[in-house]
Short mmCIF file of C-alpha atoms in Angstrom, two decimals:
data_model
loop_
_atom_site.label_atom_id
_atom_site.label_comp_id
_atom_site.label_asym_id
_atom_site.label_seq_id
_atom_site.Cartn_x
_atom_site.Cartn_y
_atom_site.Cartn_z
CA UNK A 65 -1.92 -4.36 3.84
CA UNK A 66 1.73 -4.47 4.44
CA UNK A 67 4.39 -4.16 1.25
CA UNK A 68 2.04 -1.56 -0.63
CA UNK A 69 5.07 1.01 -0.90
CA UNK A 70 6.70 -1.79 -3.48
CA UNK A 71 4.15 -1.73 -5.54
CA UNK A 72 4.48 -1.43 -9.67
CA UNK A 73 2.32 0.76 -11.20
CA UNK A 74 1.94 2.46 -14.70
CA UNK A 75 -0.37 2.51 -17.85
CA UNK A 76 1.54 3.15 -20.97
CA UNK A 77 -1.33 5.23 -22.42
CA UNK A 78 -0.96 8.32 -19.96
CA UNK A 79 0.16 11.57 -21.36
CA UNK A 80 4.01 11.98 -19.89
CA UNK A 81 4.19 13.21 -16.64
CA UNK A 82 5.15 16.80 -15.75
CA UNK A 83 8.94 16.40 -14.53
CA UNK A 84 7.76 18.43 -11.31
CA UNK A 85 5.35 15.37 -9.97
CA UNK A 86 8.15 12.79 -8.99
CA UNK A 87 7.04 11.93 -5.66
CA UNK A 88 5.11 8.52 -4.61
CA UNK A 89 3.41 9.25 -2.03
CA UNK A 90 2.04 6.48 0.56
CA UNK A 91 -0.69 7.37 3.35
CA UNK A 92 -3.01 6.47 5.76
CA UNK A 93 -5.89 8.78 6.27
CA UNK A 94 -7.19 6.56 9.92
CA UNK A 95 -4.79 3.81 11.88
CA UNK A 96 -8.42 1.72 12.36
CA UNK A 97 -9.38 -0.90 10.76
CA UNK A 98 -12.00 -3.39 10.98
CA UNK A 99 -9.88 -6.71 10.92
CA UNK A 100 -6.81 -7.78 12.83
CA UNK A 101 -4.97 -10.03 10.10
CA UNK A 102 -2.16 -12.66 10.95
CA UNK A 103 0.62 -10.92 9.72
CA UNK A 104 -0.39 -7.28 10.30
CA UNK A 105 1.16 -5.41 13.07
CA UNK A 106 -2.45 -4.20 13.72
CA UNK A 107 -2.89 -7.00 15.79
CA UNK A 108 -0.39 -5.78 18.63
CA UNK A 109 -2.70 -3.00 18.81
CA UNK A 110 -5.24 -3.76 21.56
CA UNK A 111 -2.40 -4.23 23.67
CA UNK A 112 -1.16 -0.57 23.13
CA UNK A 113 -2.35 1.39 25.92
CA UNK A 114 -0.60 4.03 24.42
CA UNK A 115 -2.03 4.08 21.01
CA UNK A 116 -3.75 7.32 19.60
CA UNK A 117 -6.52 6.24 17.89
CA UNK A 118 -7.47 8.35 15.55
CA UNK A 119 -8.76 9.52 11.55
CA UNK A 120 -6.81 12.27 9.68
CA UNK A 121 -8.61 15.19 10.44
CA UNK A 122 -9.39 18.09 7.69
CA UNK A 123 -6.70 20.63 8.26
CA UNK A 124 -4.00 17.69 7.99
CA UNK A 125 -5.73 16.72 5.18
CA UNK A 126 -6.04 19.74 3.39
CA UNK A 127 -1.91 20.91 4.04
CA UNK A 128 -1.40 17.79 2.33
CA UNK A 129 -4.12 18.22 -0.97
CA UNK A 130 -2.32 21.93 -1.53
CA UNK A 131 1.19 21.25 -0.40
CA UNK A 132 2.05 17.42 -1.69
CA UNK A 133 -0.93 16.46 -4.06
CA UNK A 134 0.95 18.81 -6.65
CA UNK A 135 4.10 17.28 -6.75
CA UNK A 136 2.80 13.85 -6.69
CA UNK A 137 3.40 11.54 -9.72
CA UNK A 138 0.95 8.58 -7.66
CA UNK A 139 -0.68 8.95 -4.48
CA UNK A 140 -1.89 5.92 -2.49
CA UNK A 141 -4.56 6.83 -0.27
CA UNK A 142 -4.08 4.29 2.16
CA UNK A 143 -1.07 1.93 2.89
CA UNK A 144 -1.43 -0.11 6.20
CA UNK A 145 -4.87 0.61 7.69
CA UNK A 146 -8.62 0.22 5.89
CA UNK A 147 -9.81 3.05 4.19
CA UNK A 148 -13.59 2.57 4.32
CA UNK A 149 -13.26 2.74 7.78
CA UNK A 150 -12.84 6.52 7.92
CA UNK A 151 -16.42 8.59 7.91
CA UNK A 152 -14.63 11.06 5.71
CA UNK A 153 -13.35 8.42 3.06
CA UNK A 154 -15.27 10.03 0.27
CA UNK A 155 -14.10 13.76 0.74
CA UNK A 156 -11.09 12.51 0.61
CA UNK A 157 -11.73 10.52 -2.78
CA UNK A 158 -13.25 13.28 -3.79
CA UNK A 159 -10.55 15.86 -3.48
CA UNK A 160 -7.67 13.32 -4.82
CA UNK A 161 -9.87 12.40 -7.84
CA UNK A 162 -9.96 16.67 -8.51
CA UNK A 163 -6.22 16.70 -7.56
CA UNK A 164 -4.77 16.66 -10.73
CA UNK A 165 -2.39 13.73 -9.67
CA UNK A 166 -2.05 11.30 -12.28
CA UNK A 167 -1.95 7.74 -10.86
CA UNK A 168 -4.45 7.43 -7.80
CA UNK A 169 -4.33 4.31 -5.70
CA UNK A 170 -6.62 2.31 -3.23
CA UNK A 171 -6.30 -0.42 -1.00
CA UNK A 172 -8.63 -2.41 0.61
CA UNK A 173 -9.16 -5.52 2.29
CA UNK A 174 -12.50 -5.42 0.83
CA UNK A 175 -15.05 -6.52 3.20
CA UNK A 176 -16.29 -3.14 3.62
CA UNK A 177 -17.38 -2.64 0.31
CA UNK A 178 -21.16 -1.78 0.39
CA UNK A 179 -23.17 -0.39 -2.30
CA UNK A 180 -22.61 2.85 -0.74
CA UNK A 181 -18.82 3.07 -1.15
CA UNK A 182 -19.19 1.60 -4.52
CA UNK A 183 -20.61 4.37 -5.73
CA UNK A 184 -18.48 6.80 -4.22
CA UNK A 185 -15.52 4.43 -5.60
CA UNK A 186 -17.38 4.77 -8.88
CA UNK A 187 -18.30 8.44 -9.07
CA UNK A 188 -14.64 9.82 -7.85
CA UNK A 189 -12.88 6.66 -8.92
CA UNK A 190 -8.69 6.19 -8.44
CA UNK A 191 -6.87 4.94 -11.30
CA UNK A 192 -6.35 1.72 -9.42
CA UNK A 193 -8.66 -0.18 -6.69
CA UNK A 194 -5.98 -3.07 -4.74
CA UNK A 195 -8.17 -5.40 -3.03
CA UNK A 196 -6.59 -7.40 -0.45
CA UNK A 197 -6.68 -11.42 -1.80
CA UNK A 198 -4.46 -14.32 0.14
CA UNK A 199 -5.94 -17.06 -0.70
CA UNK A 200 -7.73 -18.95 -3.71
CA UNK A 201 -10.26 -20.12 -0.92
CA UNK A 202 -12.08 -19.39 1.87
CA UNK A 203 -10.45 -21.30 3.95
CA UNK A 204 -6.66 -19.90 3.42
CA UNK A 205 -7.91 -16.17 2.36
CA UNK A 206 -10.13 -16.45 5.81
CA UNK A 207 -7.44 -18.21 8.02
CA UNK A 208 -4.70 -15.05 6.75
CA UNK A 209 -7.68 -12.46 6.85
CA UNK A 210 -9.06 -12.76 10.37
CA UNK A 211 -12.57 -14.50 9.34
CA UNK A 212 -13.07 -12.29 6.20
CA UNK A 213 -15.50 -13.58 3.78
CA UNK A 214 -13.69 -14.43 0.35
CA UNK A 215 -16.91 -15.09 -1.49
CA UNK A 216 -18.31 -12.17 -0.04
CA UNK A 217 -15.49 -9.77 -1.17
CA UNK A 218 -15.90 -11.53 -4.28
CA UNK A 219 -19.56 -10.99 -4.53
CA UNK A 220 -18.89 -7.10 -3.85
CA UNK A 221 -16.17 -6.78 -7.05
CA UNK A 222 -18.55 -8.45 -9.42
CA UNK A 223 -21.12 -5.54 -8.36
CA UNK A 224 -18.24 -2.97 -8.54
CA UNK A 225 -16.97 -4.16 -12.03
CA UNK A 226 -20.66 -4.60 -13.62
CA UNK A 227 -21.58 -1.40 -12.36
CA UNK A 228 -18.60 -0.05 -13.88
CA UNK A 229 -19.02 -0.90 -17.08
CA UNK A 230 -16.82 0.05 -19.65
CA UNK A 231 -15.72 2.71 -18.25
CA UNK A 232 -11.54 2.11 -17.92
CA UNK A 233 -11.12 3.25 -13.79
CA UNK A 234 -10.68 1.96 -11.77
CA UNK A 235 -9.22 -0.84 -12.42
CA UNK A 236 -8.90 -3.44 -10.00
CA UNK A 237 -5.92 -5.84 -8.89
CA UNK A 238 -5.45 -8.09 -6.21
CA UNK A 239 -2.62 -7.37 -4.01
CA UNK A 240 -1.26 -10.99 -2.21
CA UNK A 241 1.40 -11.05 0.67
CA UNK A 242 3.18 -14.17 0.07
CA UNK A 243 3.84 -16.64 2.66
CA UNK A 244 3.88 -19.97 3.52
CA UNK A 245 0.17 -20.52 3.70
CA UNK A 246 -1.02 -19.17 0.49
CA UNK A 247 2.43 -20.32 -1.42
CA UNK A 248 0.47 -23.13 -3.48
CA UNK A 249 -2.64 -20.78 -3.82
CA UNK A 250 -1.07 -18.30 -6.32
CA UNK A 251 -1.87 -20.13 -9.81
CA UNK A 252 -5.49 -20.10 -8.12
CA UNK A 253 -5.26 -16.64 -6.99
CA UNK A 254 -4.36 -15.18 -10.96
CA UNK A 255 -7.33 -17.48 -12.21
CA UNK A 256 -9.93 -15.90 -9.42
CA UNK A 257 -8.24 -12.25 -10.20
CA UNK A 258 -9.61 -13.39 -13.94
CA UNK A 259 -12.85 -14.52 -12.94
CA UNK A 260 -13.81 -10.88 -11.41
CA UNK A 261 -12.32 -8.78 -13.84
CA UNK A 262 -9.23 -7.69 -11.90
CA UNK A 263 -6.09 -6.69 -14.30
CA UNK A 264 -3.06 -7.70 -12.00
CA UNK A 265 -1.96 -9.77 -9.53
CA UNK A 266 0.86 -8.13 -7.46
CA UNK A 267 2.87 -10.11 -4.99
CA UNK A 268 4.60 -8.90 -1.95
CA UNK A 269 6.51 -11.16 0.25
CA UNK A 270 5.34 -11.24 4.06
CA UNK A 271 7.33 -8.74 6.18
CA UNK A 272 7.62 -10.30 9.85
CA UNK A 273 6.97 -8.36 12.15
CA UNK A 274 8.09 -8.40 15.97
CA UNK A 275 5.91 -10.34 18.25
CA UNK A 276 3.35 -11.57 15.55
CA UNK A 277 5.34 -14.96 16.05
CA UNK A 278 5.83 -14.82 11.31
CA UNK A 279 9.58 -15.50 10.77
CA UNK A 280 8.66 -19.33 10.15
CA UNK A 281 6.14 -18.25 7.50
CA UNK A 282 8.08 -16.19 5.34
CA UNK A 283 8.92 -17.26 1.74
CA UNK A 284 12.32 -16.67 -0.25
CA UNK A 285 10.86 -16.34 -3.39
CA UNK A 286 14.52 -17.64 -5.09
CA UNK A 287 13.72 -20.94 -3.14
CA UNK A 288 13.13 -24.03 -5.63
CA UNK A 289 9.69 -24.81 -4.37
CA UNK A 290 8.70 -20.96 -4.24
CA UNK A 291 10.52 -20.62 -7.95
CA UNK A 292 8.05 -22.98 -9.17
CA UNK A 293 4.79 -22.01 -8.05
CA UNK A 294 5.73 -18.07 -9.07
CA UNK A 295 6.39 -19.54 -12.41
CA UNK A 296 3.53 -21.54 -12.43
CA UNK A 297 0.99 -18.10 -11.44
CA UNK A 298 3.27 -16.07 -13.60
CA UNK A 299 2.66 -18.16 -16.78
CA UNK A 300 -0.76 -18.65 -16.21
CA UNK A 301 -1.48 -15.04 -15.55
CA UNK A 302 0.05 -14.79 -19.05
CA UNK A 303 -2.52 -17.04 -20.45
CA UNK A 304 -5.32 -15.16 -19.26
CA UNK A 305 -4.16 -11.72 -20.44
CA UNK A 306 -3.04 -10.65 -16.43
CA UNK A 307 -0.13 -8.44 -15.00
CA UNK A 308 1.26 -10.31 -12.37
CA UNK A 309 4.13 -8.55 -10.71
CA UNK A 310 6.45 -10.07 -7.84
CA UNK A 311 8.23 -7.31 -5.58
CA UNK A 312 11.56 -7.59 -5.04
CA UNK A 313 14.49 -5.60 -3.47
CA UNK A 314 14.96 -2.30 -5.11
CA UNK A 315 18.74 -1.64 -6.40
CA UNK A 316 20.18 0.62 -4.58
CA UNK A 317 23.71 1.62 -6.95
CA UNK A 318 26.36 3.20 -4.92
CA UNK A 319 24.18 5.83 -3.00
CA UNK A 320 25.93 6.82 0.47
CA UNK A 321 22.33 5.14 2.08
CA UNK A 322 21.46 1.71 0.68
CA UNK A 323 17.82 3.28 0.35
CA UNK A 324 15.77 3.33 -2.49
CA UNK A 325 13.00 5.30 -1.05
CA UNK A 326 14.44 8.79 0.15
CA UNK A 327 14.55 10.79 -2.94
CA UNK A 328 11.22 9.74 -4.45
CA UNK A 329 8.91 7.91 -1.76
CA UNK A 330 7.01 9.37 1.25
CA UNK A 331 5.01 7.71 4.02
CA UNK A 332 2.42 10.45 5.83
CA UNK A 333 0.60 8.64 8.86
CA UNK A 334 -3.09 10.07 10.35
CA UNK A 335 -1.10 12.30 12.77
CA UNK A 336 0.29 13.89 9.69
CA UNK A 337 3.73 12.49 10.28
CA UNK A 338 5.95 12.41 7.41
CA UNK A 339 8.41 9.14 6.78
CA UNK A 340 10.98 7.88 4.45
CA UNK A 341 8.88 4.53 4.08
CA UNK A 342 6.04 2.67 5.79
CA UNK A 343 8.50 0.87 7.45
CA UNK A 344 9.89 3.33 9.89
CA UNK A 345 9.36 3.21 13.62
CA UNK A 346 6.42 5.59 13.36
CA UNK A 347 7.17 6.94 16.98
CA UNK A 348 10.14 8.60 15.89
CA UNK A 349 9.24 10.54 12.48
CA UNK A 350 11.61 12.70 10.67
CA UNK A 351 8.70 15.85 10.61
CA UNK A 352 5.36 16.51 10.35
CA UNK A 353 2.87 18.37 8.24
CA UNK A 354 2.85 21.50 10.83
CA UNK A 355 6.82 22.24 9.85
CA UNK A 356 5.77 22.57 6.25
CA UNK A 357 6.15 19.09 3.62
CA UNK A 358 8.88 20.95 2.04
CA UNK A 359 10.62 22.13 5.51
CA UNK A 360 10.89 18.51 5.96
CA UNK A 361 11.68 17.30 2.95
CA UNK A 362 14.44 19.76 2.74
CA UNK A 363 15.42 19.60 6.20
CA UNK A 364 18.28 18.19 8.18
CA UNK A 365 16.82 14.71 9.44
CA UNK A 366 16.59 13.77 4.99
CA UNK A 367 19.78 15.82 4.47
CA UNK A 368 21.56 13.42 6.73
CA UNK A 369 19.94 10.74 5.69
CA UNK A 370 20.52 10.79 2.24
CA UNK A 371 24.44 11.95 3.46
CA UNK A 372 24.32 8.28 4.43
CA UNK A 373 23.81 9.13 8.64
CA UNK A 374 21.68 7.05 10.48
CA UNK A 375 22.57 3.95 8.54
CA UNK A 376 23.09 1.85 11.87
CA UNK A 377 19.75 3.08 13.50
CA UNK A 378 17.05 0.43 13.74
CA UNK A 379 15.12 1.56 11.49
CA UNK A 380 17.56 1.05 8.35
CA UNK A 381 19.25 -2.00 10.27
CA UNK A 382 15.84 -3.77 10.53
CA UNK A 383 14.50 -2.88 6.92
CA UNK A 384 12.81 -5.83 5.19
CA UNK A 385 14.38 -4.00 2.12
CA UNK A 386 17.98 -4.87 3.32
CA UNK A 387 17.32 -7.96 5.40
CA UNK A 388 15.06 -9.18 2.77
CA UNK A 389 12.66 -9.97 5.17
CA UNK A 390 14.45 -12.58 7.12
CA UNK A 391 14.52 -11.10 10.36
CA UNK A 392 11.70 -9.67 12.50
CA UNK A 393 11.66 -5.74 12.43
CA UNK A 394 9.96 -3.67 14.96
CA UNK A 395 6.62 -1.14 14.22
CA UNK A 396 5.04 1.41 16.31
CA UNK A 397 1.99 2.34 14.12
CA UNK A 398 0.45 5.06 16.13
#
């Protein structure tokens, strides 16, 4: 589920935010996950012999309900592994739905969605349930999505939105990483986000990683043939009454670090690692939870950052932010 940290979000009938929850906060409560997709850096992972498997455990987890839950304006509860994969997934919906944050994210690839986690989606629901859609058919969505079932996935979000009801949350988008494969899908992909009730279609171009063999798949989307099938999808999505929402490169203004991410965005991995971004070499973080969020946050490794140091380190010089995702960049998820 690569490119969640671009993600738009907002729902113009929310009471304004208090001014102390600015943070956007991106993590990953396991590093497991039940399919090894084409583009996903999770495929590398078998390879890893030194890989620390692991799920968040419940002191991590709780530092980061009482210490960053409160000055969160959105928390995503998972960013590049699969959710439903951790036994404790609905503790930890639980707690964030009693958080008091106001915009509560999901993402899923969606095969894992079982009556069971329905109704725990559905009793402590987020504001916002991204399932994981890269194809209009089976045969793209399954050739991306290692095997997955689109019609099954499919079949589980018509349960999820009938059961439901009309009750507002969550509400569901798809979430597409655009590429080569799926390019001429997208039109298809907004009309099958209509068919199941989903309100958005958000597009994030592929980010390549090393040694997933990707570069040649990647998509400018300010290429002529790209430019017309995003128009296409955008102007039917506009027919049928959906969002659809393209990421692109954040401005940066004259900030000392071209970085749009360090004064608002953080990345906390299983090991309770804290991160600019989701794309940082995890085996290198700035801090963890144990210092303290705030130690870290405050501390020297951001203070230099956001002094503009570290600017020719890989992990800024191989951003897909500043390379625009033309290059391969490297990614230790442990």
């Amino acid at each position: 589920m690569p490119g969640l940290v671009a993600r738009k979000n907002g729902f113009p009938w929310f009471r304004p935010v208090h001014p102390r929850r600015r943070l956007l906060v991106r993590m990953d409560t396991t590093n497991h996950c039940n399919l090894r997709c084409s583009m996903c850096p999770m495929r590398l992972s078998e390879g890893d012999a030194t890989r620390n498997w692991r799920h968040m455990d419940r002191d991590t987890f709780r530092r980061i309900e009482e210490e960053v839950f409160p000055l969160a304006r959105t928390v995503g509860i998972s960013c590049g592994a699969e959710p439903l994969v951790n036994p404790s997934f609905p503790e930890h919906l639980k707690a964030l739905y009693h958080s008091g944050v106001p915009y509560r994210e999901m993402v899923t690839n969606g095969t894992l969605l079982t009556p069971e986690t329905i109704r725990t989606i559905l009793k402590y629901p987020p504001t916002s349930l991204f399932i994981s859609i890269d194809g209009a058919s089976e045969a793209t969505h399954g050739a991306i999505r290692d095997g997955a079932s689109l019609d099954g996935i499919i079949r589980s979000l018509k349960v999820l939105v009938d059961q439901r009801g009309k009750r507002r949350f969550p509400m569901l988008g798809f979430s597409t990483t655009l590429q080569r494969d799926n390019l001429h899908e997208l039109t298809g992909i907004v009309e099958l986000a209509r068919s199941v009730g989903a309100r958005s279609v958000g597009v994030v171009p592929l980010v390549p990683y090393a040694g997933l063999g990707t570069l040649n798949r990647v998509v400018d989307p300010d290429s002529p043939e790209a430019s017309a099938e995003i128009l296409k999808a955008r102007e039917r999505a506009e027919e049928l009454g959906i969002t659809f929402h393209l990421s692109r490169n954040v401005s940066r203004g004259n900030t000392p670090h071209p970085c749009p991410y360090l004064h608002g965005t953080v990345y906390i991995d299983p090991h309770g690692s804290i991160f600019p971004c989701p794309y940082w070499n995890t085996g290198n973080p700035p801090g963890s939870m144990d210092m303290g969020f705030m130690n870290v946050w405050n501390g020297d490794v951001y203070h230099r950052l956001r002094r503009g140091d570290f600017i020719g380190t890989d992990n800024c010089l191989n951003c897909p932010e500043i390379t625009k995702g033309r290059m391969e960049i490297s990614k230790d998820r442990q």
